[in-house]
mmCIF file of N, CA, C and O in Angstrom:
data_model
loop_
_atom_site.group_PDB
_atom_site.id
_atom_site.type_symbol
_atom_site.label_atom_id
_atom_site.label_comp_id
_atom_site.label_asym_id
_atom_site.label_seq_id
_atom_site.Cartn_x
_atom_site.Cartn_y
_atom_site.Cartn_z
ATOM 1 N N SER A 1 229.237 301.208 106.539
ATOM 2 C CA SER A 1 230.323 300.630 107.242
ATOM 3 C C SER A 1 230.096 299.685 108.487
ATOM 4 O O SER A 1 228.802 299.938 108.942
ATOM 5 N N THR A 2 230.941 298.921 108.774
ATOM 6 C CA THR A 2 230.506 298.059 109.959
ATOM 7 C C THR A 2 230.514 298.920 111.407
ATOM 8 O O THR A 2 231.426 300.044 111.051
ATOM 9 N N PRO A 3 230.442 298.401 112.336
ATOM 10 C CA PRO A 3 230.629 299.054 113.717
ATOM 11 C C PRO A 3 231.902 299.372 114.193
ATOM 12 O O PRO A 3 232.516 300.215 114.649
ATOM 13 N N ALA A 4 232.716 298.530 113.398
ATOM 14 C CA ALA A 4 234.162 298.822 113.549
ATOM 15 C C ALA A 4 234.884 299.784 112.765
ATOM 16 O O ALA A 4 236.290 300.046 112.720
ATOM 17 N N GLY A 5 234.235 300.275 111.779
ATOM 18 C CA GLY A 5 234.667 301.255 110.819
ATOM 19 C C GLY A 5 235.086 300.685 109.458
ATOM 20 O O GLY A 5 235.758 301.502 108.718
ATOM 21 N N GLN A 6 235.019 299.343 109.284
ATOM 22 C CA GLN A 6 235.309 298.600 108.144
ATOM 23 C C GLN A 6 234.471 298.926 107.072
ATOM 24 O O GLN A 6 233.088 298.953 106.972
ATOM 25 N N THR A 7 235.110 299.213 105.871
ATOM 26 C CA THR A 7 234.191 299.565 104.658
ATOM 27 C C THR A 7 234.802 298.630 103.579
ATOM 28 O O THR A 7 235.894 298.042 103.631
ATOM 29 N N VAL A 8 234.208 298.688 102.440
ATOM 30 C CA VAL A 8 234.307 297.867 101.221
ATOM 31 C C VAL A 8 233.939 298.702 99.975
ATOM 32 O O VAL A 8 232.838 299.239 100.112
ATOM 33 N N CYS A 9 234.650 298.383 98.877
ATOM 34 C CA CYS A 9 234.293 298.842 97.598
ATOM 35 C C CYS A 9 234.066 297.700 96.899
ATOM 36 O O CYS A 9 234.714 296.880 96.535
ATOM 37 N N LEU A 10 232.783 297.521 96.352
ATOM 38 C CA LEU A 10 232.495 296.349 95.695
ATOM 39 C C LEU A 10 232.009 296.418 94.323
ATOM 40 O O LEU A 10 231.483 297.438 93.695
ATOM 41 N N HIS A 11 232.617 295.698 93.319
ATOM 42 C CA HIS A 11 232.612 295.924 91.829
ATOM 43 C C HIS A 11 231.941 294.748 91.239
ATOM 44 O O HIS A 11 232.751 293.849 91.387
ATOM 45 N N LEU A 12 230.591 294.467 90.889
ATOM 46 C CA LEU A 12 230.250 293.355 90.457
ATOM 47 C C LEU A 12 230.066 293.207 88.886
ATOM 48 O O LEU A 12 229.754 294.225 88.311
ATOM 49 N N HIS A 13 230.181 292.305 88.152
ATOM 50 C CA HIS A 13 230.491 291.887 86.921
ATOM 51 C C HIS A 13 228.841 291.393 86.606
ATOM 52 O O HIS A 13 228.526 290.777 87.059
ATOM 53 N N LYS A 14 228.815 291.562 85.304
ATOM 54 C CA LYS A 14 227.422 291.053 84.660
ATOM 55 C C LYS A 14 226.084 291.024 85.738
ATOM 56 O O LYS A 14 225.320 290.457 85.485
ATOM 57 N N ILE A 15 226.038 292.365 85.947
ATOM 58 C CA ILE A 15 224.910 292.708 86.599
ATOM 59 C C ILE A 15 224.210 294.131 86.145
ATOM 60 O O ILE A 15 225.098 294.999 86.090
ATOM 61 N N LEU A 16 223.248 293.951 85.717
ATOM 62 C CA LEU A 16 222.653 295.076 84.943
ATOM 63 C C LEU A 16 221.271 295.503 85.491
ATOM 64 O O LEU A 16 220.460 294.662 85.832
ATOM 65 N N PRO A 17 221.230 296.886 85.716
ATOM 66 C CA PRO A 17 219.919 297.441 86.468
ATOM 67 C C PRO A 17 218.994 297.493 85.181
ATOM 68 O O PRO A 17 219.132 297.422 83.986
ATOM 69 N N TYR A 18 217.667 297.286 85.572
ATOM 70 C CA TYR A 18 216.517 297.390 84.922
ATOM 71 C C TYR A 18 215.815 298.601 84.939
ATOM 72 O O TYR A 18 215.526 299.051 86.245
ATOM 73 N N LEU A 19 215.387 299.314 84.006
ATOM 74 C CA LEU A 19 214.279 300.484 84.172
ATOM 75 C C LEU A 19 213.146 299.952 83.499
ATOM 76 O O LEU A 19 212.917 299.332 82.469
ATOM 77 N N TYR A 20 211.972 300.516 84.188
ATOM 78 C CA TYR A 20 210.746 300.014 83.736
ATOM 79 C C TYR A 20 210.141 301.696 83.143
ATOM 80 O O TYR A 20 209.660 302.399 84.159
ATOM 81 N N ILE A 21 209.700 301.717 81.934
ATOM 82 C CA ILE A 21 209.187 302.937 81.500
ATOM 83 C C ILE A 21 207.892 302.866 80.929
ATOM 84 O O ILE A 21 207.701 301.963 79.923
ATOM 85 N N LYS A 22 206.771 303.572 81.581
ATOM 86 C CA LYS A 22 205.354 303.235 81.023
ATOM 87 C C LYS A 22 205.092 303.924 79.515
ATOM 88 O O LYS A 22 205.806 304.995 79.113
ATOM 89 N N TYR A 23 204.833 302.781 78.599
ATOM 90 C CA TYR A 23 204.691 303.024 77.205
ATOM 91 C C TYR A 23 203.165 303.103 76.805
ATOM 92 O O TYR A 23 202.791 301.781 76.769
ATOM 93 N N SER A 24 202.484 303.915 76.649
ATOM 94 C CA SER A 24 201.061 303.872 76.144
ATOM 95 C C SER A 24 200.915 303.818 74.824
ATOM 96 O O SER A 24 201.122 304.641 74.003
ATOM 97 N N ARG A 25 201.027 302.412 74.382
ATOM 98 C CA ARG A 25 200.990 302.243 72.766
ATOM 99 C C ARG A 25 199.617 302.820 72.233
ATOM 100 O O ARG A 25 198.650 302.552 72.890
ATOM 101 N N SER A 26 199.468 303.393 71.146
ATOM 102 C CA SER A 26 198.604 303.780 70.134
ATOM 103 C C SER A 26 197.732 302.532 69.533
ATOM 104 O O SER A 26 198.703 301.541 69.274
ATOM 105 N N PRO A 27 196.603 302.625 69.486
ATOM 106 C CA PRO A 27 195.946 301.265 68.803
ATOM 107 C C PRO A 27 196.533 301.217 67.564
ATOM 108 O O PRO A 27 196.202 300.152 66.833
ATOM 109 N N GLU A 28 196.792 302.312 66.630
ATOM 110 C CA GLU A 28 197.166 302.091 65.377
ATOM 111 C C GLU A 28 198.553 301.844 65.403
ATOM 112 O O GLU A 28 199.260 301.751 64.223
ATOM 113 N N ALA A 29 199.523 301.577 66.310
ATOM 114 C CA ALA A 29 200.913 301.697 66.386
ATOM 115 C C ALA A 29 201.266 299.873 65.791
ATOM 116 O O ALA A 29 200.343 299.300 65.989
ATOM 117 N N ASN A 30 202.279 299.989 65.472
ATOM 118 C CA ASN A 30 202.773 298.689 64.740
ATOM 119 C C ASN A 30 204.169 298.180 65.564
ATOM 120 O O ASN A 30 204.547 299.113 66.293
ATOM 121 N N GLU A 31 204.436 297.232 64.839
ATOM 122 C CA GLU A 31 205.768 296.856 65.181
ATOM 123 C C GLU A 31 207.015 297.820 64.951
ATOM 124 O O GLU A 31 208.082 297.798 65.862
ATOM 125 N N LEU A 32 206.938 298.421 64.116
ATOM 126 C CA LEU A 32 207.877 299.207 63.387
ATOM 127 C C LEU A 32 207.721 300.579 64.448
ATOM 128 O O LEU A 32 208.965 301.080 64.844
ATOM 129 N N ASP A 33 206.636 300.998 64.864
ATOM 130 C CA ASP A 33 206.519 302.236 65.780
ATOM 131 C C ASP A 33 207.036 301.789 66.909
ATOM 132 O O ASP A 33 207.878 302.628 67.617
ATOM 133 N N ASP A 34 206.855 300.663 67.615
ATOM 134 C CA ASP A 34 207.503 300.120 68.619
ATOM 135 C C ASP A 34 208.861 300.279 68.752
ATOM 136 O O ASP A 34 209.713 300.549 69.643
ATOM 137 N N ASN A 35 209.533 299.698 67.724
ATOM 138 C CA ASN A 35 211.140 299.843 67.573
ATOM 139 C C ASN A 35 211.763 301.058 67.429
ATOM 140 O O ASN A 35 212.610 301.275 67.949
ATOM 141 N N ILE A 36 211.010 301.850 66.812
ATOM 142 C CA ILE A 36 211.239 303.268 66.643
ATOM 143 C C ILE A 36 211.379 303.857 68.032
ATOM 144 O O ILE A 36 212.610 304.717 68.683
ATOM 145 N N PHE A 37 210.302 303.596 68.827
ATOM 146 C CA PHE A 37 210.158 304.068 70.197
ATOM 147 C C PHE A 37 211.325 303.578 71.018
ATOM 148 O O PHE A 37 212.170 304.353 71.658
ATOM 149 N N LEU A 38 211.634 302.202 70.908
ATOM 150 C CA LEU A 38 212.711 301.869 71.933
ATOM 151 C C LEU A 38 214.043 302.287 71.451
ATOM 152 O O LEU A 38 215.115 302.599 72.296
ATOM 153 N N GLY A 39 214.285 302.573 70.180
ATOM 154 C CA GLY A 39 215.613 302.993 69.756
ATOM 155 C C GLY A 39 215.690 304.460 70.299
ATOM 156 O O GLY A 39 216.824 304.725 70.494
ATOM 157 N N LYS A 40 214.895 305.323 70.072
ATOM 158 C CA LYS A 40 214.651 306.782 70.737
ATOM 159 C C LYS A 40 215.031 306.749 72.364
ATOM 160 O O LYS A 40 215.745 307.524 72.590
ATOM 161 N N ILE A 41 214.371 305.933 73.118
ATOM 162 C CA ILE A 41 214.474 305.936 74.353
ATOM 163 C C ILE A 41 215.724 305.547 74.741
ATOM 164 O O ILE A 41 216.208 305.829 75.697
ATOM 165 N N ALA A 42 216.065 304.450 74.043
ATOM 166 C CA ALA A 42 217.584 303.729 74.390
ATOM 167 C C ALA A 42 218.673 304.910 74.167
ATOM 168 O O ALA A 42 219.430 305.125 75.112
ATOM 169 N N HIS A 43 218.614 305.599 73.132
ATOM 170 C CA HIS A 43 219.489 306.762 72.614
ATOM 171 C C HIS A 43 219.383 307.710 73.624
ATOM 172 O O HIS A 43 220.745 308.086 74.235
ATOM 173 N N SER A 44 218.316 308.206 74.094
ATOM 174 C CA SER A 44 217.893 309.329 74.850
ATOM 175 C C SER A 44 218.746 308.925 76.387
ATOM 176 O O SER A 44 219.403 309.798 76.759
ATOM 177 N N ILE A 45 218.656 307.888 76.902
ATOM 178 C CA ILE A 45 219.041 307.226 77.960
ATOM 179 C C ILE A 45 220.602 307.292 78.002
ATOM 180 O O ILE A 45 221.406 307.756 78.912
ATOM 181 N N ASP A 46 221.156 306.701 77.033
ATOM 182 C CA ASP A 46 222.526 306.501 76.932
ATOM 183 C C ASP A 46 223.254 308.037 76.624
ATOM 184 O O ASP A 46 224.119 308.163 77.328
ATOM 185 N N VAL A 47 222.717 308.803 75.836
ATOM 186 C CA VAL A 47 223.195 310.376 75.811
ATOM 187 C C VAL A 47 223.442 310.875 77.368
ATOM 188 O O VAL A 47 224.070 311.511 77.928
ATOM 189 N N ALA A 48 222.199 310.751 78.262
ATOM 190 C CA ALA A 48 221.985 311.453 79.319
ATOM 191 C C ALA A 48 223.043 310.796 80.350
ATOM 192 O O ALA A 48 223.881 311.543 81.106
ATOM 193 N N LEU A 49 223.033 309.538 80.332
ATOM 194 C CA LEU A 49 224.144 308.809 81.258
ATOM 195 C C LEU A 49 225.590 309.211 80.791
ATOM 196 O O LEU A 49 226.517 309.413 81.590
ATOM 197 N N HIS A 50 225.976 309.431 79.312
ATOM 198 C CA HIS A 50 227.105 309.829 79.019
ATOM 199 C C HIS A 50 227.325 311.016 79.439
ATOM 200 O O HIS A 50 228.664 311.439 79.997
ATOM 201 N N LEU A 51 226.543 312.131 79.497
ATOM 202 C CA LEU A 51 226.748 313.629 79.779
ATOM 203 C C LEU A 51 226.795 313.543 81.244
ATOM 204 O O LEU A 51 227.506 314.634 81.755
ATOM 205 N N SER A 52 226.499 312.616 82.109
ATOM 206 C CA SER A 52 226.202 312.656 83.562
ATOM 207 C C SER A 52 227.963 312.141 83.979
ATOM 208 O O SER A 52 228.392 312.679 84.880
ATOM 209 N N GLN A 53 228.412 311.465 83.049
ATOM 210 C CA GLN A 53 230.129 311.231 83.256
ATOM 211 C C GLN A 53 230.998 312.256 82.845
ATOM 212 O O GLN A 53 232.145 312.348 83.260
ATOM 213 N N LYS A 54 230.668 312.707 81.590
ATOM 214 C CA LYS A 54 231.085 313.706 81.070
ATOM 215 C C LYS A 54 230.554 315.016 80.591
ATOM 216 O O LYS A 54 230.193 315.251 79.450
ATOM 217 N N PRO A 55 230.369 315.701 81.892
ATOM 218 C CA PRO A 55 229.451 317.079 81.533
ATOM 219 C C PRO A 55 229.808 318.072 80.502
ATOM 220 O O PRO A 55 229.355 318.950 80.274
ATOM 221 N N THR A 56 231.331 318.055 80.339
ATOM 222 C CA THR A 56 231.791 319.233 79.492
ATOM 223 C C THR A 56 232.012 318.811 77.906
ATOM 224 O O THR A 56 232.053 319.676 77.319
ATOM 225 N N GLN A 57 231.450 317.736 77.647
ATOM 226 C CA GLN A 57 231.181 317.501 76.013
ATOM 227 C C GLN A 57 229.585 317.993 75.841
ATOM 228 O O GLN A 57 228.780 318.099 76.722
ATOM 229 N N SER A 58 229.633 318.409 74.497
ATOM 230 C CA SER A 58 228.329 318.907 74.144
ATOM 231 C C SER A 58 227.509 317.709 73.659
ATOM 232 O O SER A 58 227.825 316.579 73.385
ATOM 233 N N VAL A 59 225.885 318.013 73.736
ATOM 234 C CA VAL A 59 225.017 317.025 73.317
ATOM 235 C C VAL A 59 225.270 316.510 71.873
ATOM 236 O O VAL A 59 225.021 315.338 71.750
ATOM 237 N N GLU A 60 225.592 317.515 71.087
ATOM 238 C CA GLU A 60 225.604 317.162 69.631
ATOM 239 C C GLU A 60 226.731 316.154 69.597
ATOM 240 O O GLU A 60 226.469 315.246 68.734
ATOM 241 N N LYS A 61 227.774 316.129 70.227
ATOM 242 C CA LYS A 61 228.814 315.316 69.956
ATOM 243 C C LYS A 61 228.534 313.829 70.703
ATOM 244 O O LYS A 61 228.793 312.802 69.923
ATOM 245 N N VAL A 62 228.040 314.108 71.942
ATOM 246 C CA VAL A 62 227.958 312.736 72.396
ATOM 247 C C VAL A 62 226.557 311.943 71.660
ATOM 248 O O VAL A 62 226.618 310.828 71.656
ATOM 249 N N ALA A 63 225.735 312.881 71.090
ATOM 250 C CA ALA A 63 224.525 311.956 70.314
ATOM 251 C C ALA A 63 225.027 311.143 69.073
ATOM 252 O O ALA A 63 224.261 310.344 68.926
ATOM 253 N N THR A 64 226.464 311.464 68.646
ATOM 254 C CA THR A 64 226.649 310.838 67.320
ATOM 255 C C THR A 64 227.742 309.450 68.038
ATOM 256 O O THR A 64 228.159 308.714 67.214
ATOM 257 N N LEU A 65 227.895 309.461 69.319
ATOM 258 C CA LEU A 65 228.662 308.223 69.656
ATOM 259 C C LEU A 65 227.787 306.941 69.881
ATOM 260 O O LEU A 65 226.820 307.124 69.772
ATOM 261 N N LYS A 66 228.606 306.024 69.710
ATOM 262 C CA LYS A 66 228.198 304.511 69.874
ATOM 263 C C LYS A 66 227.658 304.276 71.191
ATOM 264 O O LYS A 66 228.181 304.826 72.112
ATOM 265 N N SER A 67 226.486 303.581 71.408
ATOM 266 C CA SER A 67 226.007 303.482 72.342
ATOM 267 C C SER A 67 226.904 302.561 73.667
ATOM 268 O O SER A 67 227.595 301.875 73.314
ATOM 269 N N ARG A 68 227.101 303.058 74.928
ATOM 270 C CA ARG A 68 228.070 302.685 75.858
ATOM 271 C C ARG A 68 227.241 302.088 77.022
ATOM 272 O O ARG A 68 227.649 301.031 77.644
ATOM 273 N N PHE A 69 226.278 302.478 77.638
ATOM 274 C CA PHE A 69 225.422 302.271 78.372
ATOM 275 C C PHE A 69 224.164 301.397 78.358
ATOM 276 O O PHE A 69 224.000 300.520 79.514
ATOM 277 N N ILE A 70 223.697 301.343 77.371
ATOM 278 C CA ILE A 70 222.517 300.766 77.466
ATOM 279 C C ILE A 70 222.627 299.255 76.532
ATOM 280 O O ILE A 70 223.203 299.276 75.697
ATOM 281 N N HIS A 71 222.316 298.195 77.439
ATOM 282 C CA HIS A 71 222.672 296.870 76.854
ATOM 283 C C HIS A 71 221.436 296.378 76.053
ATOM 284 O O HIS A 71 221.697 295.908 74.733
ATOM 285 N N SER A 72 220.314 296.480 76.349
ATOM 286 C CA SER A 72 219.287 296.170 75.560
ATOM 287 C C SER A 72 218.020 297.025 75.951
ATOM 288 O O SER A 72 217.774 297.384 77.136
ATOM 289 N N CYS A 73 216.835 296.985 74.961
ATOM 290 C CA CYS A 73 215.414 297.496 75.206
ATOM 291 C C CYS A 73 214.474 296.791 74.764
ATOM 292 O O CYS A 73 214.727 296.069 73.722
ATOM 293 N N ALA A 74 213.552 296.343 75.379
ATOM 294 C CA ALA A 74 212.681 295.341 75.105
ATOM 295 C C ALA A 74 211.110 295.713 75.509
ATOM 296 O O ALA A 74 211.231 296.344 76.595
ATOM 297 N N LEU A 75 210.125 295.642 74.765
ATOM 298 C CA LEU A 75 208.811 295.899 75.260
ATOM 299 C C LEU A 75 208.291 294.543 76.020
ATOM 300 O O LEU A 75 208.503 293.544 75.698
ATOM 301 N N VAL A 76 207.658 295.017 77.333
ATOM 302 C CA VAL A 76 207.368 293.957 78.414
ATOM 303 C C VAL A 76 206.008 294.404 78.897
ATOM 304 O O VAL A 76 205.380 295.493 78.548
ATOM 305 N N ARG A 77 205.306 293.293 79.176
ATOM 306 C CA ARG A 77 203.893 293.604 79.514
ATOM 307 C C ARG A 77 203.783 293.384 80.910
ATOM 308 O O ARG A 77 204.456 292.372 81.430
ATOM 309 N N GLY A 78 202.949 294.087 81.867
ATOM 310 C CA GLY A 78 202.875 293.782 83.344
ATOM 311 C C GLY A 78 201.250 294.331 83.578
ATOM 312 O O GLY A 78 200.615 294.870 82.735
ATOM 313 N N LEU A 79 201.104 293.533 84.590
ATOM 314 C CA LEU A 79 199.627 293.599 85.120
ATOM 315 C C LEU A 79 199.614 294.266 86.216
ATOM 316 O O LEU A 79 200.336 294.196 87.258
ATOM 317 N N PRO A 80 199.271 295.627 86.404
ATOM 318 C CA PRO A 80 198.730 296.232 87.669
ATOM 319 C C PRO A 80 198.690 295.528 88.798
ATOM 320 O O PRO A 80 197.648 294.618 88.573
ATOM 321 N N PHE A 81 199.110 295.770 89.827
ATOM 322 C CA PHE A 81 198.822 295.204 91.250
ATOM 323 C C PHE A 81 198.323 296.115 92.254
ATOM 324 O O PHE A 81 198.663 297.170 92.112
#
């Protein structure tokens, strides 16, 4: 809040947070393995976010719902600094 006590509630559209998760790829892994990993991680995060909003629902029920929170998952490469 400002020194005068004014506050604001701001709702931004089309702003998506990014999460970076370290993925140690096996030398034997292929593109299919990568896609399976991406699907599993996206689903797990989506279920966790859904349960944080509606903690009374069972994990089994939430696991069958369509994704609501995850927009996209992609592998990226980064250089340590």
